[in-house]
Amino acid sequence: MTTIPVFEPVISPDEIEAVLQAIQRGEISGSFGESIPQFEEEFSAYIGCDYGVAVNSGTSALQLAVLSAGIKPGDKVLVSASTNIATALAVVHAGAIPVPVDSEDITWNLDLDLVEPLVDDNTRAIIPVHLYGHPVDMDRLMDIARRHNLIVIEDCAESHGATCRDKVTGSFGNMGCFSFYANKVITTGEGGMVVTNDKTLAESLRSLRNLAFTEPRFVHYEAGFNFRLTGFQAALGRAQFSKIDRIIAEKRRVAHTYISYLRDIPGLILPREMEWALNVYWMFAVVVSPEFGISRDELMHGLSEKGIQTRTFFCPMNQQPVLKSIPGFSDTPCPVADKLWEQGLYLPSSWDLPEETIEYIAECIQEVRNT
Ligand SMILES: Cc1ncc(COP(=O)(O)O)c(C=O)c1O
C-alpha cells in the first residue's frame, strides 16, 4: 500500500544546484557570502519590511523577537492558545509568563473579543498566530494593542504571503517571525527569519543571533546565541522564494479542490476565508463535529488504514504540562481551542497534490464515515 504523506517537500533541480553553488563558493557557515543578506533583503521586501534577520529556525526567530522586545522575567505575554509550543516557549525562555487566548470558531485564530479582559498591569506584548495560513484580523488587533501599549510579535510560521485587507502578515506588528522548516510554504530545511521596520530592533536581533559580538572582539556584554542560518540554506531559501507566488497559488488550488469534494459532507467543518483575508492554506485542516457520525480519532484511524496520513490540531497552551508548571501561569479556560484539539485534523497538503489524489482522499473519508 502506498502512503499519502501529510506533507512532502518539493525540492527541484535548480534548488539543488543553488545549494551546490553556494557550497562551492564557500558559503557553508552563517558568516560567509552574499546569500544570507540577499535572502534577508528579498524576503523582508516581499513582506513589506525594511529589515530581515535570518536565523536557524522559527523557534529561534520567536525567541530573539521576544528578547529584543525587552520582555523581562515576570512580564506577561498573550499568545494564541491553539499554536505550536514554540510560540509559548519563546516567552518562557525570556522568564516571562505566556497567557493563552482562546480561539474563535470560524478562522480558529485567537478570539479578539477575549484579548482586552486578559490585559493587566504586567501584560507587555501579544503574539498572534496566523494559524494554518489564515491571517488574524490584524487591523483590529493593532487597534487593541495601541490602546493597551502592547508590543506585537506576529507568529507567521504558517502564513507566508497571507494577507489581511491586502497587507501581508508579518508587516503589521513590531516584528514578524517566519519558519522555513521542511513543511512550511517555502523551506530552507531548518530556518527562520524575523522581519521588522525598526532599525534598533533589527540591530538587537542581529547581535543576539551571533553571540552578541562587540568590540573588542571576544569581549561580550550580552548573553547572545548562535542562531545563525548557513549560507547554503539561504541559497535554498532564495531559490524557493523565487517560486513563492506559484507555491501559494498551488496551495490554494489544493484547498479549493478539497473544498469542492468535501463541502457537502454533514458535520465536516472546512477551513474558511474571511472576505478581508487571503488564506494561504498552509495545511488543509478540518474539524470533525459530532454530526459527522464518527469521531476525529476514528476518522484518522480509518484513513491511516487506507494509507492516508493525517495530523491532529495543536494541543492548546492552557493544557500544556510544560506551561502549567510555570509559577504564575494561569490556565484560563479555552473551550474552543480544547474542542479544536479534540476534533481537528489536517489532511495531506503537499502543494503538488494532484486532483485525483484529493478525489481519492475524499472518497476514503466518505467510506470511513459509512462503515
Ligand atoms: C505556529 C508556529 N510557530 C512556530 C513554529 C516553529 O518553527 P520551527 O519549526 O522552524 O522552529 C512552528 C512550526 O513548526 C509553527 O507552526
PDB file of N, CA and C in Angstrom, residues 11 15 18-19 22 25 27 29-30 32-58 61 156-157 160-161 176-182 184-196 206 209 227-245 247:
ATOM      1  N   ILE A  11      11.636  19.682  -3.720  1.00  0.00           N
ATOM      2  CA  ILE A  11      12.934  20.333  -3.967  1.00  0.00           C
ATOM      3  C   ILE A  11      13.320  20.018  -5.402  1.00  0.00           C
ATOM      4  N   GLU A  15      17.038  24.169  -7.378  1.00  0.00           N
ATOM      5  CA  GLU A  15      17.273  24.473  -5.962  1.00  0.00           C
ATOM      6  C   GLU A  15      18.509  23.709  -5.458  1.00  0.00           C
ATOM      7  N   ALA A  18      21.463  25.490  -6.741  1.00  0.00           N
ATOM      8  CA  ALA A  18      21.740  26.725  -5.977  1.00  0.00           C
ATOM      9  C   ALA A  18      22.507  26.405  -4.693  1.00  0.00           C
ATOM     10  N   VAL A  19      22.125  25.304  -4.037  1.00  0.00           N
ATOM     11  CA  VAL A  19      22.806  24.898  -2.793  1.00  0.00           C
ATOM     12  C   VAL A  19      24.250  24.491  -3.107  1.00  0.00           C
ATOM     13  N   ALA A  22      26.409  27.455  -3.791  1.00  0.00           N
ATOM     14  CA  ALA A  22      26.717  28.197  -2.551  1.00  0.00           C
ATOM     15  C   ALA A  22      27.833  27.489  -1.788  1.00  0.00           C
ATOM     16  N   ARG A  25      31.055  28.095  -3.391  1.00  0.00           N
ATOM     17  CA  ARG A  25      31.556  29.452  -3.115  1.00  0.00           C
ATOM     18  C   ARG A  25      32.059  29.577  -1.680  1.00  0.00           C
ATOM     19  N   GLU A  27      30.088  29.178   1.045  1.00  0.00           N
ATOM     20  CA  GLU A  27      29.067  29.746   1.941  1.00  0.00           C
ATOM     21  C   GLU A  27      28.511  28.650   2.850  1.00  0.00           C
ATOM     22  N   SER A  29      28.939  28.407   6.381  1.00  0.00           N
ATOM     23  CA  SER A  29      28.506  28.796   7.722  1.00  0.00           C
ATOM     24  C   SER A  29      27.646  30.049   7.649  1.00  0.00           C
ATOM     25  N   GLY A  30      27.414  30.625   8.808  1.00  0.00           N
ATOM     26  CA  GLY A  30      26.497  31.761   8.862  1.00  0.00           C
ATOM     27  C   GLY A  30      27.156  33.107   8.644  1.00  0.00           C
ATOM     28  N   PHE A  32      29.555  33.775   6.040  1.00  0.00           N
ATOM     29  CA  PHE A  32      30.241  33.919   4.754  1.00  0.00           C
ATOM     30  C   PHE A  32      29.256  34.148   3.611  1.00  0.00           C
ATOM     31  N   GLY A  33      29.679  34.963   2.650  1.00  0.00           N
ATOM     32  CA  GLY A  33      28.977  35.043   1.370  1.00  0.00           C
ATOM     33  C   GLY A  33      27.807  36.002   1.371  1.00  0.00           C
ATOM     34  N   GLU A  34      27.163  36.055   0.209  1.00  0.00           N
ATOM     35  CA  GLU A  34      26.110  37.040  -0.028  1.00  0.00           C
ATOM     36  C   GLU A  34      24.703  36.453   0.091  1.00  0.00           C
ATOM     37  N   SER A  35      24.598  35.099   0.128  1.00  0.00           N
ATOM     38  CA  SER A  35      23.244  34.511   0.064  1.00  0.00           C
ATOM     39  C   SER A  35      22.383  34.935   1.250  1.00  0.00           C
ATOM     40  N   ILE A  36      22.977  35.019   2.445  1.00  0.00           N
ATOM     41  CA  ILE A  36      22.165  35.366   3.625  1.00  0.00           C
ATOM     42  C   ILE A  36      21.631  36.802   3.502  1.00  0.00           C
ATOM     43  N   PRO A  37      22.507  37.816   3.309  1.00  0.00           N
ATOM     44  CA  PRO A  37      21.948  39.179   3.170  1.00  0.00           C
ATOM     45  C   PRO A  37      20.992  39.320   1.984  1.00  0.00           C
ATOM     46  N   GLN A  38      21.256  38.588   0.886  1.00  0.00           N
ATOM     47  CA  GLN A  38      20.336  38.683  -0.263  1.00  0.00           C
ATOM     48  C   GLN A  38      18.969  38.106   0.088  1.00  0.00           C
ATOM     49  N   PHE A  39      18.982  36.943   0.754  1.00  0.00           N
ATOM     50  CA  PHE A  39      17.719  36.312   1.156  1.00  0.00           C
ATOM     51  C   PHE A  39      16.963  37.239   2.117  1.00  0.00           C
ATOM     52  N   GLU A  40      17.688  37.820   3.070  1.00  0.00           N
ATOM     53  CA  GLU A  40      17.049  38.729   4.041  1.00  0.00           C
ATOM     54  C   GLU A  40      16.412  39.917   3.333  1.00  0.00           C
ATOM     55  N   GLU A  41      17.135  40.454   2.356  1.00  0.00           N
ATOM     56  CA  GLU A  41      16.642  41.639   1.664  1.00  0.00           C
ATOM     57  C   GLU A  41      15.394  41.300   0.828  1.00  0.00           C
ATOM     58  N   GLU A  42      15.485  40.188   0.080  1.00  0.00           N
ATOM     59  CA  GLU A  42      14.371  39.832  -0.805  1.00  0.00           C
ATOM     60  C   GLU A  42      13.115  39.470   0.001  1.00  0.00           C
ATOM     61  N   PHE A  43      13.298  38.645   1.032  1.00  0.00           N
ATOM     62  CA  PHE A  43      12.119  38.170   1.760  1.00  0.00           C
ATOM     63  C   PHE A  43      11.478  39.308   2.560  1.00  0.00           C
ATOM     64  N   SER A  44      12.299  40.133   3.218  1.00  0.00           N
ATOM     65  CA  SER A  44      11.714  41.219   4.020  1.00  0.00           C
ATOM     66  C   SER A  44      11.005  42.230   3.111  1.00  0.00           C
ATOM     67  N   ALA A  45      11.558  42.460   1.923  1.00  0.00           N
ATOM     68  CA  ALA A  45      10.906  43.394   0.980  1.00  0.00           C
ATOM     69  C   ALA A  45       9.552  42.832   0.548  1.00  0.00           C
ATOM     70  N   TYR A  46       9.483  41.522   0.339  1.00  0.00           N
ATOM     71  CA  TYR A  46       8.225  40.868  -0.048  1.00  0.00           C
ATOM     72  C   TYR A  46       7.171  41.060   1.048  1.00  0.00           C
ATOM     73  N   ILE A  47       7.611  40.952   2.299  1.00  0.00           N
ATOM     74  CA  ILE A  47       6.664  41.133   3.410  1.00  0.00           C
ATOM     75  C   ILE A  47       6.292  42.611   3.546  1.00  0.00           C
ATOM     76  N   GLY A  48       7.186  43.478   3.125  1.00  0.00           N
ATOM     77  CA  GLY A  48       6.916  44.916   3.252  1.00  0.00           C
ATOM     78  C   GLY A  48       7.642  45.503   4.446  1.00  0.00           C
ATOM     79  N   CYS A  49       8.785  44.924   4.794  1.00  0.00           N
ATOM     80  CA  CYS A  49       9.561  45.428   5.936  1.00  0.00           C
ATOM     81  C   CYS A  49      10.960  45.839   5.477  1.00  0.00           C
ATOM     82  N   ASP A  50      11.562  46.752   6.234  1.00  0.00           N
ATOM     83  CA  ASP A  50      12.892  47.266   5.866  1.00  0.00           C
ATOM     84  C   ASP A  50      14.010  46.289   6.207  1.00  0.00           C
ATOM     85  N   TYR A  51      13.802  45.483   7.248  1.00  0.00           N
ATOM     86  CA  TYR A  51      14.891  44.621   7.718  1.00  0.00           C
ATOM     87  C   TYR A  51      14.428  43.172   7.859  1.00  0.00           C
ATOM     88  N   GLY A  52      15.345  42.248   7.539  1.00  0.00           N
ATOM     89  CA  GLY A  52      15.105  40.829   7.777  1.00  0.00           C
ATOM     90  C   GLY A  52      16.338  40.250   8.454  1.00  0.00           C
ATOM     91  N   VAL A  53      16.135  39.442   9.473  1.00  0.00           N
ATOM     92  CA  VAL A  53      17.259  38.807  10.170  1.00  0.00           C
ATOM     93  C   VAL A  53      17.030  37.294  10.116  1.00  0.00           C
ATOM     94  N   ALA A  54      17.847  36.623   9.296  1.00  0.00           N
ATOM     95  CA  ALA A  54      17.668  35.177   9.101  1.00  0.00           C
ATOM     96  C   ALA A  54      18.269  34.421  10.281  1.00  0.00           C
ATOM     97  N   VAL A  55      17.573  33.400  10.717  1.00  0.00           N
ATOM     98  CA  VAL A  55      18.037  32.570  11.836  1.00  0.00           C
ATOM     99  C   VAL A  55      17.824  31.089  11.495  1.00  0.00           C
ATOM    100  N   ASN A  56      18.198  30.226  12.455  1.00  0.00           N
ATOM    101  CA  ASN A  56      18.227  28.793  12.145  1.00  0.00           C
ATOM    102  C   ASN A  56      16.902  28.063  12.371  1.00  0.00           C
ATOM    103  N   SER A  57      15.860  28.750  12.847  1.00  0.00           N
ATOM    104  CA  SER A  57      14.531  28.125  12.955  1.00  0.00           C
ATOM    105  C   SER A  57      13.489  29.193  13.272  1.00  0.00           C
ATOM    106  N   GLY A  58      12.235  28.817  13.111  1.00  0.00           N
ATOM    107  CA  GLY A  58      11.150  29.700  13.520  1.00  0.00           C
ATOM    108  C   GLY A  58      11.142  29.867  15.030  1.00  0.00           C
ATOM    109  N   ALA A  61      13.610  32.444  15.858  1.00  0.00           N
ATOM    110  CA  ALA A  61      13.093  33.758  15.448  1.00  0.00           C
ATOM    111  C   ALA A  61      12.201  34.324  16.557  1.00  0.00           C
ATOM    112  N   CYS A 156       4.254  34.151  12.130  1.00  0.00           N
ATOM    113  CA  CYS A 156       3.873  33.919  10.728  1.00  0.00           C
ATOM    114  C   CYS A 156       4.460  32.608  10.217  1.00  0.00           C
ATOM    115  N   ALA A 157       4.751  31.674  11.125  1.00  0.00           N
ATOM    116  CA  ALA A 157       5.382  30.416  10.718  1.00  0.00           C
ATOM    117  C   ALA A 157       4.562  29.689   9.659  1.00  0.00           C
ATOM    118  N   HIS A 160       3.195  32.605   5.279  1.00  0.00           N
ATOM    119  CA  HIS A 160       3.957  33.363   4.277  1.00  0.00           C
ATOM    120  C   HIS A 160       3.044  33.795   3.137  1.00  0.00           C
ATOM    121  N   GLY A 161       2.910  35.081   2.943  1.00  0.00           N
ATOM    122  CA  GLY A 161       2.130  35.596   1.808  1.00  0.00           C
ATOM    123  C   GLY A 161       0.649  35.796   2.096  1.00  0.00           C
ATOM    124  N   GLY A 176       7.729  40.372  12.789  1.00  0.00           N
ATOM    125  CA  GLY A 176       7.044  39.185  12.268  1.00  0.00           C
ATOM    126  C   GLY A 176       8.051  38.043  12.225  1.00  0.00           C
ATOM    127  N   CYS A 177       7.624  36.861  12.694  1.00  0.00           N
ATOM    128  CA  CYS A 177       8.559  35.725  12.784  1.00  0.00           C
ATOM    129  C   CYS A 177       8.110  34.613  11.842  1.00  0.00           C
ATOM    130  N   PHE A 178       9.022  34.196  10.975  1.00  0.00           N
ATOM    131  CA  PHE A 178       8.715  33.164   9.977  1.00  0.00           C
ATOM    132  C   PHE A 178       9.533  31.908  10.242  1.00  0.00           C
ATOM    133  N   SER A 179       8.980  30.766   9.831  1.00  0.00           N
ATOM    134  CA  SER A 179       9.709  29.490   9.867  1.00  0.00           C
ATOM    135  C   SER A 179       9.914  29.028   8.427  1.00  0.00           C
ATOM    136  N   PHE A 180      11.079  28.432   8.186  1.00  0.00           N
ATOM    137  CA  PHE A 180      11.333  27.811   6.874  1.00  0.00           C
ATOM    138  C   PHE A 180      11.604  26.319   7.056  1.00  0.00           C
ATOM    139  N   TYR A 181      10.937  25.716   8.038  1.00  0.00           N
ATOM    140  CA  TYR A 181      11.025  24.266   8.253  1.00  0.00           C
ATOM    141  C   TYR A 181      10.510  23.548   6.995  1.00  0.00           C
ATOM    142  N   ALA A 182      10.866  22.253   6.870  1.00  0.00           N
ATOM    143  CA  ALA A 182      10.584  21.492   5.644  1.00  0.00           C
ATOM    144  C   ALA A 182       9.145  21.591   5.153  1.00  0.00           C
ATOM    145  N   LYS A 184       7.011  24.072   5.575  1.00  0.00           N
ATOM    146  CA  LYS A 184       6.462  25.430   5.502  1.00  0.00           C
ATOM    147  C   LYS A 184       6.269  25.867   4.033  1.00  0.00           C
ATOM    148  N   VAL A 185       5.632  27.028   3.848  1.00  0.00           N
ATOM    149  CA  VAL A 185       5.282  27.465   2.482  1.00  0.00           C
ATOM    150  C   VAL A 185       6.534  27.503   1.612  1.00  0.00           C
ATOM    151  N   ILE A 186       7.615  28.078   2.129  1.00  0.00           N
ATOM    152  CA  ILE A 186       8.932  27.889   1.496  1.00  0.00           C
ATOM    153  C   ILE A 186       9.886  27.379   2.571  1.00  0.00           C
ATOM    154  N   THR A 187      10.909  26.650   2.160  1.00  0.00           N
ATOM    155  CA  THR A 187      11.772  25.996   3.146  1.00  0.00           C
ATOM    156  C   THR A 187      13.257  26.266   2.894  1.00  0.00           C
ATOM    157  N   THR A 188      14.010  26.234   4.013  1.00  0.00           N
ATOM    158  CA  THR A 188      15.477  26.186   3.920  1.00  0.00           C
ATOM    159  C   THR A 188      15.964  24.913   4.633  1.00  0.00           C
ATOM    160  N   GLY A 189      15.088  23.931   4.788  1.00  0.00           N
ATOM    161  CA  GLY A 189      15.393  22.742   5.594  1.00  0.00           C
ATOM    162  C   GLY A 189      14.992  23.035   7.028  1.00  0.00           C
ATOM    163  N   GLU A 190      15.884  23.618   7.791  1.00  0.00           N
ATOM    164  CA  GLU A 190      15.573  24.297   9.054  1.00  0.00           C
ATOM    165  C   GLU A 190      15.870  25.769   8.797  1.00  0.00           C
ATOM    166  N   GLY A 191      15.140  26.654   9.433  1.00  0.00           N
ATOM    167  CA  GLY A 191      15.444  28.069   9.233  1.00  0.00           C
ATOM    168  C   GLY A 191      14.283  28.951   9.636  1.00  0.00           C
ATOM    169  N   GLY A 192      14.569  30.240   9.731  1.00  0.00           N
ATOM    170  CA  GLY A 192      13.529  31.200  10.076  1.00  0.00           C
ATOM    171  C   GLY A 192      14.006  32.611   9.802  1.00  0.00           C
ATOM    172  N   MET A 193      13.114  33.575   9.996  1.00  0.00           N
ATOM    173  CA  MET A 193      13.508  34.981   9.819  1.00  0.00           C
ATOM    174  C   MET A 193      12.604  35.869  10.663  1.00  0.00           C
ATOM    175  N   VAL A 194      13.205  36.919  11.220  1.00  0.00           N
ATOM    176  CA  VAL A 194      12.415  37.967  11.856  1.00  0.00           C
ATOM    177  C   VAL A 194      12.439  39.165  10.915  1.00  0.00           C
ATOM    178  N   VAL A 195      11.277  39.748  10.642  1.00  0.00           N
ATOM    179  CA  VAL A 195      11.228  40.959   9.826  1.00  0.00           C
ATOM    180  C   VAL A 195      10.723  42.107  10.700  1.00  0.00           C
ATOM    181  N   THR A 196      11.199  43.297  10.414  1.00  0.00           N
ATOM    182  CA  THR A 196      10.806  44.469  11.199  1.00  0.00           C
ATOM    183  C   THR A 196      11.086  45.737  10.409  1.00  0.00           C
ATOM    184  N   ARG A 206      20.164  41.017  15.182  1.00  0.00           N
ATOM    185  CA  ARG A 206      21.420  40.591  14.526  1.00  0.00           C
ATOM    186  C   ARG A 206      22.494  40.264  15.544  1.00  0.00           C
ATOM    187  N   ARG A 209      21.608  37.043  17.558  1.00  0.00           N
ATOM    188  CA  ARG A 209      21.734  35.852  16.707  1.00  0.00           C
ATOM    189  C   ARG A 209      23.171  35.338  16.704  1.00  0.00           C
ATOM    190  N   PHE A 227      22.359  31.414  16.631  1.00  0.00           N
ATOM    191  CA  PHE A 227      21.128  31.048  15.917  1.00  0.00           C
ATOM    192  C   PHE A 227      21.310  31.329  14.420  1.00  0.00           C
ATOM    193  N   ARG A 228      22.567  31.233  13.934  1.00  0.00           N
ATOM    194  CA  ARG A 228      22.833  31.611  12.541  1.00  0.00           C
ATOM    195  C   ARG A 228      22.286  30.572  11.549  1.00  0.00           C
ATOM    196  N   LEU A 229      21.759  31.080  10.433  1.00  0.00           N
ATOM    197  CA  LEU A 229      21.422  30.236   9.282  1.00  0.00           C
ATOM    198  C   LEU A 229      22.709  30.059   8.482  1.00  0.00           C
ATOM    199  N   THR A 230      22.845  28.963   7.745  1.00  0.00           N
ATOM    200  CA  THR A 230      24.047  28.830   6.906  1.00  0.00           C
ATOM    201  C   THR A 230      23.799  29.463   5.530  1.00  0.00           C
ATOM    202  N   GLY A 231      24.890  29.761   4.850  1.00  0.00           N
ATOM    203  CA  GLY A 231      24.790  30.375   3.525  1.00  0.00           C
ATOM    204  C   GLY A 231      24.083  29.477   2.522  1.00  0.00           C
ATOM    205  N   PHE A 232      24.379  28.183   2.566  1.00  0.00           N
ATOM    206  CA  PHE A 232      23.733  27.324   1.554  1.00  0.00           C
ATOM    207  C   PHE A 232      22.252  27.125   1.848  1.00  0.00           C
ATOM    208  N   GLN A 233      21.859  27.232   3.125  1.00  0.00           N
ATOM    209  CA  GLN A 233      20.416  27.204   3.422  1.00  0.00           C
ATOM    210  C   GLN A 233      19.742  28.461   2.850  1.00  0.00           C
ATOM    211  N   ALA A 234      20.431  29.587   2.984  1.00  0.00           N
ATOM    212  CA  ALA A 234      19.866  30.834   2.437  1.00  0.00           C
ATOM    213  C   ALA A 234      19.758  30.734   0.917  1.00  0.00           C
ATOM    214  N   ALA A 235      20.729  30.046   0.284  1.00  0.00           N
ATOM    215  CA  ALA A 235      20.672  29.869  -1.171  1.00  0.00           C
ATOM    216  C   ALA A 235      19.441  29.039  -1.545  1.00  0.00           C
ATOM    217  N   LEU A 236      19.148  28.001  -0.755  1.00  0.00           N
ATOM    218  CA  LEU A 236      17.931  27.216  -0.983  1.00  0.00           C
ATOM    219  C   LEU A 236      16.698  28.100  -0.785  1.00  0.00           C
ATOM    220  N   GLY A 237      16.738  28.910   0.273  1.00  0.00           N
ATOM    221  CA  GLY A 237      15.626  29.822   0.554  1.00  0.00           C
ATOM    222  C   GLY A 237      15.372  30.773  -0.602  1.00  0.00           C
ATOM    223  N   ARG A 238      16.440  31.312  -1.192  1.00  0.00           N
ATOM    224  CA  ARG A 238      16.270  32.249  -2.316  1.00  0.00           C
ATOM    225  C   ARG A 238      15.638  31.541  -3.519  1.00  0.00           C
ATOM    226  N   ALA A 239      16.099  30.310  -3.773  1.00  0.00           N
ATOM    227  CA  ALA A 239      15.554  29.563  -4.922  1.00  0.00           C
ATOM    228  C   ALA A 239      14.081  29.233  -4.677  1.00  0.00           C
ATOM    229  N   GLN A 240      13.747  28.860  -3.434  1.00  0.00           N
ATOM    230  CA  GLN A 240      12.346  28.597  -3.096  1.00  0.00           C
ATOM    231  C   GLN A 240      11.524  29.879  -3.193  1.00  0.00           C
ATOM    232  N   PHE A 241      12.108  30.952  -2.660  1.00  0.00           N
ATOM    233  CA  PHE A 241      11.379  32.229  -2.629  1.00  0.00           C
ATOM    234  C   PHE A 241      11.018  32.704  -4.038  1.00  0.00           C
ATOM    235  N   SER A 242      11.891  32.394  -5.020  1.00  0.00           N
ATOM    236  CA  SER A 242      11.607  32.851  -6.384  1.00  0.00           C
ATOM    237  C   SER A 242      10.318  32.210  -6.926  1.00  0.00           C
ATOM    238  N   LYS A 243       9.821  31.157  -6.237  1.00  0.00           N
ATOM    239  CA  LYS A 243       8.596  30.471  -6.704  1.00  0.00           C
ATOM    240  C   LYS A 243       7.421  30.678  -5.758  1.00  0.00           C
ATOM    241  N   ILE A 244       7.553  31.609  -4.812  1.00  0.00           N
ATOM    242  CA  ILE A 244       6.551  31.666  -3.733  1.00  0.00           C
ATOM    243  C   ILE A 244       5.137  31.922  -4.274  1.00  0.00           C
ATOM    244  N   ASP A 245       5.011  32.750  -5.306  1.00  0.00           N
ATOM    245  CA  ASP A 245       3.653  33.039  -5.810  1.00  0.00           C
ATOM    246  C   ASP A 245       3.016  31.773  -6.374  1.00  0.00           C
ATOM    247  N   ILE A 247       3.812  28.651  -5.520  1.00  0.00           N
ATOM    248  CA  ILE A 247       3.540  27.713  -4.420  1.00  0.00           C
ATOM    249  C   ILE A 247       2.230  28.091  -3.719  1.00  0.00           C
TER     250      ILE A 247
END
